[in-house]
JSON list of C-alpha atoms in Angstrom, two decimals:
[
{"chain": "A", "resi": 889, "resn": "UNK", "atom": "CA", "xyz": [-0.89, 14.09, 23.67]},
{"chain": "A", "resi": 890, "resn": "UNK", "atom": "CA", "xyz": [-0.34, 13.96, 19.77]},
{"chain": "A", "resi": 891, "resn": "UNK", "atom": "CA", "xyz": [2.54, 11.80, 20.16]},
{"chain": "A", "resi": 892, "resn": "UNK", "atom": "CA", "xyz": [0.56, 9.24, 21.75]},
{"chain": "A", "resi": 893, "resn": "UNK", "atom": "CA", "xyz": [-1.83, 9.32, 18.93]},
{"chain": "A", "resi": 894, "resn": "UNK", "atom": "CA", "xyz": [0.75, 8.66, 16.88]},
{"chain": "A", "resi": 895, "resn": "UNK", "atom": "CA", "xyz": [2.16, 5.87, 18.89]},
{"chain": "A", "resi": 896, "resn": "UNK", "atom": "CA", "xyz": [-1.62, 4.23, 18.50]},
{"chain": "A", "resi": 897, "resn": "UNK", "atom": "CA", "xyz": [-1.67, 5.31, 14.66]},
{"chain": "A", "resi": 898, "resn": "UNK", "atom": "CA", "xyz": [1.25, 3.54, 14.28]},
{"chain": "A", "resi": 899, "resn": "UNK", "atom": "CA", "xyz": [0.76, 0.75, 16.13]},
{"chain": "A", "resi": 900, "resn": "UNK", "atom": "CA", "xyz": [-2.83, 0.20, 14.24]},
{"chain": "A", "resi": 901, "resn": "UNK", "atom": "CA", "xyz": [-1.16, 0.29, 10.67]},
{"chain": "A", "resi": 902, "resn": "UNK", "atom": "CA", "xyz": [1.77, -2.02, 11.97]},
{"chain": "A", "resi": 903, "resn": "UNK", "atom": "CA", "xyz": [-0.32, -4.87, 13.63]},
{"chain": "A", "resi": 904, "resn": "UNK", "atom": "CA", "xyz": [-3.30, -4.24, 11.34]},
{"chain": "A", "resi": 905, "resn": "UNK", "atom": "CA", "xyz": [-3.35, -8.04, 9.79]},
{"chain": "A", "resi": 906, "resn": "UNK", "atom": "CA", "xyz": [-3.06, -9.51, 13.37]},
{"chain": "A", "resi": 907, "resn": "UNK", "atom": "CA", "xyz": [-6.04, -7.30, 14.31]},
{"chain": "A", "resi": 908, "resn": "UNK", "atom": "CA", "xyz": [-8.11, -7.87, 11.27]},
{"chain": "A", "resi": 909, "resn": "UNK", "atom": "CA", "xyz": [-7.90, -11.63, 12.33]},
{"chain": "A", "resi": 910, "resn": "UNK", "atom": "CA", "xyz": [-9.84, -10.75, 15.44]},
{"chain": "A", "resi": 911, "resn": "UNK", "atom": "CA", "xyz": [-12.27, -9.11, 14.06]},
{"chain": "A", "resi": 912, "resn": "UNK", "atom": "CA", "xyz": [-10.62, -5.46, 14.83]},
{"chain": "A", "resi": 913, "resn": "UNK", "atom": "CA", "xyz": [-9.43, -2.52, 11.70]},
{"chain": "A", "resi": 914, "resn": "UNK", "atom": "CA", "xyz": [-9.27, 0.88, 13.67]},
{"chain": "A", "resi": 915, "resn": "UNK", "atom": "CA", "xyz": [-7.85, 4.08, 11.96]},
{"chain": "A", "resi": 916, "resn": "UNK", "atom": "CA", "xyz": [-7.46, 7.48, 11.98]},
{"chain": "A", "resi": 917, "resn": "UNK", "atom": "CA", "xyz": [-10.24, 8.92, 9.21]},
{"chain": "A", "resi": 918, "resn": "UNK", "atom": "CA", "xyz": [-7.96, 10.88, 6.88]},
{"chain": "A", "resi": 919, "resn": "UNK", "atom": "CA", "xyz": [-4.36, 11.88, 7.61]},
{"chain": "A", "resi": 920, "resn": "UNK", "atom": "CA", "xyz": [-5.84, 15.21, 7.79]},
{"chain": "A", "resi": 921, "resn": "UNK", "atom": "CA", "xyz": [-7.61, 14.86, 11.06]},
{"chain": "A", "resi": 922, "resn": "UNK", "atom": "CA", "xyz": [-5.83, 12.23, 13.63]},
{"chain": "A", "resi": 923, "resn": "UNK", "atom": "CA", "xyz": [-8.36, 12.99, 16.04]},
{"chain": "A", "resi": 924, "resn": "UNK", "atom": "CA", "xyz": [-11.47, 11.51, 14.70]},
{"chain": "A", "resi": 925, "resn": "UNK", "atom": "CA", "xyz": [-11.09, 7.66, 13.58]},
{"chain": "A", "resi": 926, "resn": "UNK", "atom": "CA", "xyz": [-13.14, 4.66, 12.00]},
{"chain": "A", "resi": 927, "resn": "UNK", "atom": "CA", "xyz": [-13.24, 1.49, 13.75]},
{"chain": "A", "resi": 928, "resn": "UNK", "atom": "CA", "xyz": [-15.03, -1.75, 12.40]},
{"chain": "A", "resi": 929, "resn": "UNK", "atom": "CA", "xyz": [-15.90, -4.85, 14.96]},
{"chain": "A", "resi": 930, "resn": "UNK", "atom": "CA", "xyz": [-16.45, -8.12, 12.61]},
{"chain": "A", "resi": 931, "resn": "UNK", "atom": "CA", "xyz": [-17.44, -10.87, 14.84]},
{"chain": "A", "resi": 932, "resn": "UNK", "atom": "CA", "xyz": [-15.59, -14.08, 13.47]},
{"chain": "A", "resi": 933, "resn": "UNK", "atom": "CA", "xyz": [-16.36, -16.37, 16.76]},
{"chain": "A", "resi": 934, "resn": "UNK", "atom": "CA", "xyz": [-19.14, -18.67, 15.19]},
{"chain": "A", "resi": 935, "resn": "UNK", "atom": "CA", "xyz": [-20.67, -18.81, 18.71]},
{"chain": "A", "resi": 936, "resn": "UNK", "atom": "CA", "xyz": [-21.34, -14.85, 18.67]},
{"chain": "A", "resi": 937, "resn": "UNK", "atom": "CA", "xyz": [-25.38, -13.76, 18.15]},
{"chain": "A", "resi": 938, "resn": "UNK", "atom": "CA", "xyz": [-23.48, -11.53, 15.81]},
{"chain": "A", "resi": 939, "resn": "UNK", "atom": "CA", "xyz": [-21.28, -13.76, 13.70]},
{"chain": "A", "resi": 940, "resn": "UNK", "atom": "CA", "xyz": [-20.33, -12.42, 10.91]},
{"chain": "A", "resi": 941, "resn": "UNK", "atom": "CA", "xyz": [-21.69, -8.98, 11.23]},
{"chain": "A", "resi": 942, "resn": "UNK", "atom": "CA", "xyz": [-19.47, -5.97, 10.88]},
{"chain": "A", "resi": 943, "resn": "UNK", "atom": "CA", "xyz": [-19.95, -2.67, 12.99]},
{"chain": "A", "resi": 944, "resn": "UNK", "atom": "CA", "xyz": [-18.48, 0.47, 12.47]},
{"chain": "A", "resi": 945, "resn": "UNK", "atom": "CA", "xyz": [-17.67, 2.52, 15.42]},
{"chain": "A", "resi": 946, "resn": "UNK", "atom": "CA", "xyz": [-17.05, 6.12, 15.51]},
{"chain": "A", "resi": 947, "resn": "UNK", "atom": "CA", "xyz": [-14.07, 7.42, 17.80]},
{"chain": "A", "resi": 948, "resn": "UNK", "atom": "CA", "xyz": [-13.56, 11.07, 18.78]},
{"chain": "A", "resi": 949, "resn": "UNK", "atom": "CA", "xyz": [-10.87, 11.74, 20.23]},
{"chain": "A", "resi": 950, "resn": "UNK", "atom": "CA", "xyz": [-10.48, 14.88, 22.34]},
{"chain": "A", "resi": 951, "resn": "UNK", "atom": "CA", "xyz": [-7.76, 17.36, 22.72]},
{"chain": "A", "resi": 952, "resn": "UNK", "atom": "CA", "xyz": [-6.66, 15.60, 26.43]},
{"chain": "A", "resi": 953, "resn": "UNK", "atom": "CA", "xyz": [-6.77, 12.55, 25.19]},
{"chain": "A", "resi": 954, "resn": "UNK", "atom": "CA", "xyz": [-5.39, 10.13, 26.57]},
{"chain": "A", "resi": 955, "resn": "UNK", "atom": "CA", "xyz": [-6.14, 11.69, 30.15]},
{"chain": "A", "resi": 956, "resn": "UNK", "atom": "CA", "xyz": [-9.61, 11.90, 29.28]},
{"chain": "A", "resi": 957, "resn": "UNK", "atom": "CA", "xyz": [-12.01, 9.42, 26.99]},
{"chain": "A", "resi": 958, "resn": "UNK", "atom": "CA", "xyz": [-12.78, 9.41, 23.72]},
{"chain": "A", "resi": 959, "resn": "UNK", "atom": "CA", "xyz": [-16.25, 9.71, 22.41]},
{"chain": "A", "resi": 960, "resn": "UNK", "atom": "CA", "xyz": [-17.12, 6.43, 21.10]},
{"chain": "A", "resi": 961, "resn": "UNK", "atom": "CA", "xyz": [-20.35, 5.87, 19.63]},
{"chain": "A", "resi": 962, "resn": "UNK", "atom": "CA", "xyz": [-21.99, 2.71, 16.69]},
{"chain": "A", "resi": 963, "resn": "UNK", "atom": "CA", "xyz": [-22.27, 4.40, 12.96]},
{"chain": "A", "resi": 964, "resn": "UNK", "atom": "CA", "xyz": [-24.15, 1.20, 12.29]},
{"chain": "A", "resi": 965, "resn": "UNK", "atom": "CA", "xyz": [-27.45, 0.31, 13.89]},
{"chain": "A", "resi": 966, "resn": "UNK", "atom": "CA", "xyz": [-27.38, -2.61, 16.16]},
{"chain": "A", "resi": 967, "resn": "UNK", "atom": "CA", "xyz": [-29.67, -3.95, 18.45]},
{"chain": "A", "resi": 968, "resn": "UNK", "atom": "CA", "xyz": [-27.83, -4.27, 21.83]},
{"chain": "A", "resi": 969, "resn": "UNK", "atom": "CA", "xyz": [-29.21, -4.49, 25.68]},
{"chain": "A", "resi": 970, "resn": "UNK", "atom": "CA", "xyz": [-26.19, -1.09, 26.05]},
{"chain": "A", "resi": 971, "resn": "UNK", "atom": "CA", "xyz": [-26.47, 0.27, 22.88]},
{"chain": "A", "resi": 972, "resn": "UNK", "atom": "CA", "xyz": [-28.69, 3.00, 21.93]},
{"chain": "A", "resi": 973, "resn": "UNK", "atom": "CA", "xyz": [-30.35, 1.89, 18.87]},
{"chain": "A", "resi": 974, "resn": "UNK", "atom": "CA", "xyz": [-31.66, 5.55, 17.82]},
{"chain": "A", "resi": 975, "resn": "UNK", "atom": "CA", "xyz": [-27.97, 7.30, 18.48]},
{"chain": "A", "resi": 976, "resn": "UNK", "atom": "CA", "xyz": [-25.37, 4.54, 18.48]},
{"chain": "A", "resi": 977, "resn": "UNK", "atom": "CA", "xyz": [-24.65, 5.87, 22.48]},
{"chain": "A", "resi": 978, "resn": "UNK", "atom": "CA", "xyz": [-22.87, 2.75, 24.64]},
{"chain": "A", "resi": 979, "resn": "UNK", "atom": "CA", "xyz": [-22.88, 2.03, 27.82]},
{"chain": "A", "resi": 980, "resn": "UNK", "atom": "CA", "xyz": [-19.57, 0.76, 29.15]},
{"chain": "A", "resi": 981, "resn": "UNK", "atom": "CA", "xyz": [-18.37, 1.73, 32.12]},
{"chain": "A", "resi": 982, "resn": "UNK", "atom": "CA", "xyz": [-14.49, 2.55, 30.70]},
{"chain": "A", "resi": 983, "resn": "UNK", "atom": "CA", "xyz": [-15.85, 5.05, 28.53]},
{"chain": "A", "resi": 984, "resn": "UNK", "atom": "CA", "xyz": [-16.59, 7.21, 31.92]},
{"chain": "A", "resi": 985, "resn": "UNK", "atom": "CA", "xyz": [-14.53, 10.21, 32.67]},
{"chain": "A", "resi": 986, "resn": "UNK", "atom": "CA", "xyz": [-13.97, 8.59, 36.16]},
{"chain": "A", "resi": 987, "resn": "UNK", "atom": "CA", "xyz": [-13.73, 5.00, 35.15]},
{"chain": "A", "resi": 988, "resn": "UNK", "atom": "CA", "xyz": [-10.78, 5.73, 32.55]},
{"chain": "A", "resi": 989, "resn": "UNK", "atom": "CA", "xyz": [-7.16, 5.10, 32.41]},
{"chain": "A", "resi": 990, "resn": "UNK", "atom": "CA", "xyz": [-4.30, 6.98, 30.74]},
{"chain": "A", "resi": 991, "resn": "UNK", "atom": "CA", "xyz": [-3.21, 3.13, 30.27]},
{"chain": "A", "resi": 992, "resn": "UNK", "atom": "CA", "xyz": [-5.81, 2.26, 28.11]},
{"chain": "A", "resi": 993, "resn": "UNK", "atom": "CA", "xyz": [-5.50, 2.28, 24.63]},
{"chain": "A", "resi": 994, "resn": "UNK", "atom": "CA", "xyz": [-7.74, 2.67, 21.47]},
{"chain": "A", "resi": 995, "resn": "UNK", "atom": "CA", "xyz": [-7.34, -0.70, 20.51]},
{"chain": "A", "resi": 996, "resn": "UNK", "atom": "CA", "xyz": [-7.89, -2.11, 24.15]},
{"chain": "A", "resi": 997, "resn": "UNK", "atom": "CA", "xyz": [-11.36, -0.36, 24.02]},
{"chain": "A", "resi": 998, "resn": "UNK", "atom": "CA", "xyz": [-12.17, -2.04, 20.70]},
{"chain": "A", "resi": 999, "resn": "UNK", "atom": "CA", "xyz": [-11.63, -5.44, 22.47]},
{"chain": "A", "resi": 1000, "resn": "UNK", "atom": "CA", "xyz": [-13.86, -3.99, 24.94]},
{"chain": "A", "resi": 1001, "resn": "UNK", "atom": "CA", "xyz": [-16.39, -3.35, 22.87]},
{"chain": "A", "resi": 1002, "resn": "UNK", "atom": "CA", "xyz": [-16.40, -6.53, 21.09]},
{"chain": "A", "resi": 1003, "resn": "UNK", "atom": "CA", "xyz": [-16.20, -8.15, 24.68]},
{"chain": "A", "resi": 1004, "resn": "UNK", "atom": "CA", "xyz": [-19.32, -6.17, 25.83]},
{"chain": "A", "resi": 1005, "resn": "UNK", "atom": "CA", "xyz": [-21.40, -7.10, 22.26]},
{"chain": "A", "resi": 1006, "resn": "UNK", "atom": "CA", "xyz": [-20.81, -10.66, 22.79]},
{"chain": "A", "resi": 1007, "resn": "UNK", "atom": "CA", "xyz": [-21.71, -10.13, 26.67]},
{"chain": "A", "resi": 1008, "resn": "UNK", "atom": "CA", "xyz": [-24.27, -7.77, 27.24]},
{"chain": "A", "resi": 1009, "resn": "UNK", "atom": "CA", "xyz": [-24.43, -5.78, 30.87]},
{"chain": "A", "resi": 1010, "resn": "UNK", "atom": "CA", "xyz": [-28.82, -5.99, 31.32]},
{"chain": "A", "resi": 1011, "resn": "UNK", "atom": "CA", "xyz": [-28.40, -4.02, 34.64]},
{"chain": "A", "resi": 1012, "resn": "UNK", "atom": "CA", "xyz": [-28.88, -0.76, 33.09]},
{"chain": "A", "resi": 1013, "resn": "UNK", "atom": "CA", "xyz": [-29.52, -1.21, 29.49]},
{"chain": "A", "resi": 1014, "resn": "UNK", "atom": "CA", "xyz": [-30.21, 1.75, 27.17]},
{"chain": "A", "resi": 1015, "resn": "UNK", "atom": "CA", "xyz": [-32.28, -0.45, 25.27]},
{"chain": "A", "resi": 1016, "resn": "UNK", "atom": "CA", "xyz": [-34.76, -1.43, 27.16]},
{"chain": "A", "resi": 1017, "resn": "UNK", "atom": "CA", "xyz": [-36.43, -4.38, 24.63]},
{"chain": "A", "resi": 1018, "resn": "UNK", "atom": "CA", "xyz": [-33.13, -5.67, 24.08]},
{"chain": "A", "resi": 1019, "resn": "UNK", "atom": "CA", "xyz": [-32.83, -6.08, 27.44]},
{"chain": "A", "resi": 1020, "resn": "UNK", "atom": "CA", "xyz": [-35.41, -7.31, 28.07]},
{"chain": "A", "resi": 1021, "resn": "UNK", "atom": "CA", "xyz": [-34.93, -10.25, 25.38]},
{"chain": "A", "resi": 1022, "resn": "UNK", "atom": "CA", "xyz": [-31.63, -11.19, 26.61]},
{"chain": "A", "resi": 1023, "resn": "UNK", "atom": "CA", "xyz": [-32.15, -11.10, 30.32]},
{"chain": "A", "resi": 1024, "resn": "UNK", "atom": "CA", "xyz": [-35.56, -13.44, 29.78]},
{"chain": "A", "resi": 1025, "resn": "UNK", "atom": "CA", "xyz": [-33.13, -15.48, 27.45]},
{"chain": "A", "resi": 1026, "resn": "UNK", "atom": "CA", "xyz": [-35.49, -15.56, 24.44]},
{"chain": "A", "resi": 1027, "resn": "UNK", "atom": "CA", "xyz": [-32.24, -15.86, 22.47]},
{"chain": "A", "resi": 1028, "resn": "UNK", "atom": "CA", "xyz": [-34.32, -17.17, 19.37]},
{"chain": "A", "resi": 1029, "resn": "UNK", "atom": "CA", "xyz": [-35.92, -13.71, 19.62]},
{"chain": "A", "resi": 1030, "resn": "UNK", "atom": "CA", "xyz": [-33.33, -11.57, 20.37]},
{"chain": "A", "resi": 1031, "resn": "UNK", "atom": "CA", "xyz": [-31.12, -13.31, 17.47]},
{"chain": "A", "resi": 1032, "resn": "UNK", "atom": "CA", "xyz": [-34.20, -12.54, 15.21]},
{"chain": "A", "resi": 1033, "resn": "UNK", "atom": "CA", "xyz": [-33.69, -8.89, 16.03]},
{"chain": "A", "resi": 1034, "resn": "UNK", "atom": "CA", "xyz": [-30.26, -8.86, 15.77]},
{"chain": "A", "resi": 1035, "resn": "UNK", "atom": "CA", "xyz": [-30.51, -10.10, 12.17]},
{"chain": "A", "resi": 1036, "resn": "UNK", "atom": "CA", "xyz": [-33.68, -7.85, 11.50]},
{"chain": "A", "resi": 1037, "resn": "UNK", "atom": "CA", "xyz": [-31.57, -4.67, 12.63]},
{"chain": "A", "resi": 1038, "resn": "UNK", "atom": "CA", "xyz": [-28.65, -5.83, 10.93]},
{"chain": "A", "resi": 1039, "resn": "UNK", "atom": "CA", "xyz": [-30.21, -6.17, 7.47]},
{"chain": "A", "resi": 1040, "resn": "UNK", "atom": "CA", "xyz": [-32.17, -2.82, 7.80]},
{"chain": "A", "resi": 1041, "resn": "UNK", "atom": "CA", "xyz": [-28.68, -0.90, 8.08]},
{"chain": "A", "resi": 1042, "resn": "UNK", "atom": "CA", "xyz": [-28.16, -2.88, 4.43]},
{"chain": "A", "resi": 1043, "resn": "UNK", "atom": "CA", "xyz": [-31.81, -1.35, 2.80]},
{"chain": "A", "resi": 1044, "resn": "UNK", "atom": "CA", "xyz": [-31.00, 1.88, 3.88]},
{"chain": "A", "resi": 1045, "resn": "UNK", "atom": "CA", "xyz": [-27.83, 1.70, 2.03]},
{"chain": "A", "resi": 1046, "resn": "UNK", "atom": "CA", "xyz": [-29.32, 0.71, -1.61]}
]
């Protein structure tokens, strides 16, 4: 299992400009401990709700990874229709235990996340206003809120 992490630590340092460019930097925290890592999720597509906003994402990885999913979870506050705004929790269906593949890789997930920020799932949203806003396409609203919770990760900061 450790030699696939280093495969993926590897891989991220080696292809890290390429990634950058898409809006994707994902690394292990600290040499230290390989098994928890930073990711950040810029949104460069001028058509995204959250262009030019940066997210960082916390991954856990545990010890049967890849056979079972990492804990992935939003450091920064954003207001999502499957995002927990209180915890950072997501709702994608690949981070299931059952839904998972020993195929899939740390950086495929990041493009799933971005994917699934950009287009929100409002079956079964964890946030409920969000979804709400979105699915009743008040996008002037729910871009309002976007900013709003954006900026508020920025005052908490100074």
């Amino acid at each position: 299992m450790q030699k696939r992490i280093m495969i993926e630590a590897k891989a991220a340092i080696q292809e890290r400009q390429k990634r950058l460019e898409l809006g994707i930097d994902l690394h292990p925290r600290s040499k230290e401990d390989i098994m928890s890592w930073v990711g950040y999720l810029k949104f460069v597509e001028k058509d995204s709700i959250y262009y030019g906003q940066t997210y960082e994402v916390s991954v856990k990885l545990p010890s049967s990874y890849p056979m079972d999913p990492p804990q992935v979870s939003f450091v920064t506050k954003i207001f999502h229709p499957n995002v927990k705004y209180e915890t950072g929790e997501i709702c994608l269906n690949l981070l299931k235990k059952e839904e998972w593949t020993i195929a899939t890789s740390l950086y495929s997930l990041m493009i799933a996340l971005q994917s699934i920020v950009n287009g929100p799932n409002c079956d079964s949203p964890l946030n409920l206003d969000s979804g709400n806003l979105f699915r009743n396409q008040d996008i002037v609203a729910y871009k309002s809120m976007v900013d709003y919770c954006y900026y508020e990760n920025d005052l908490k900061h100074e």
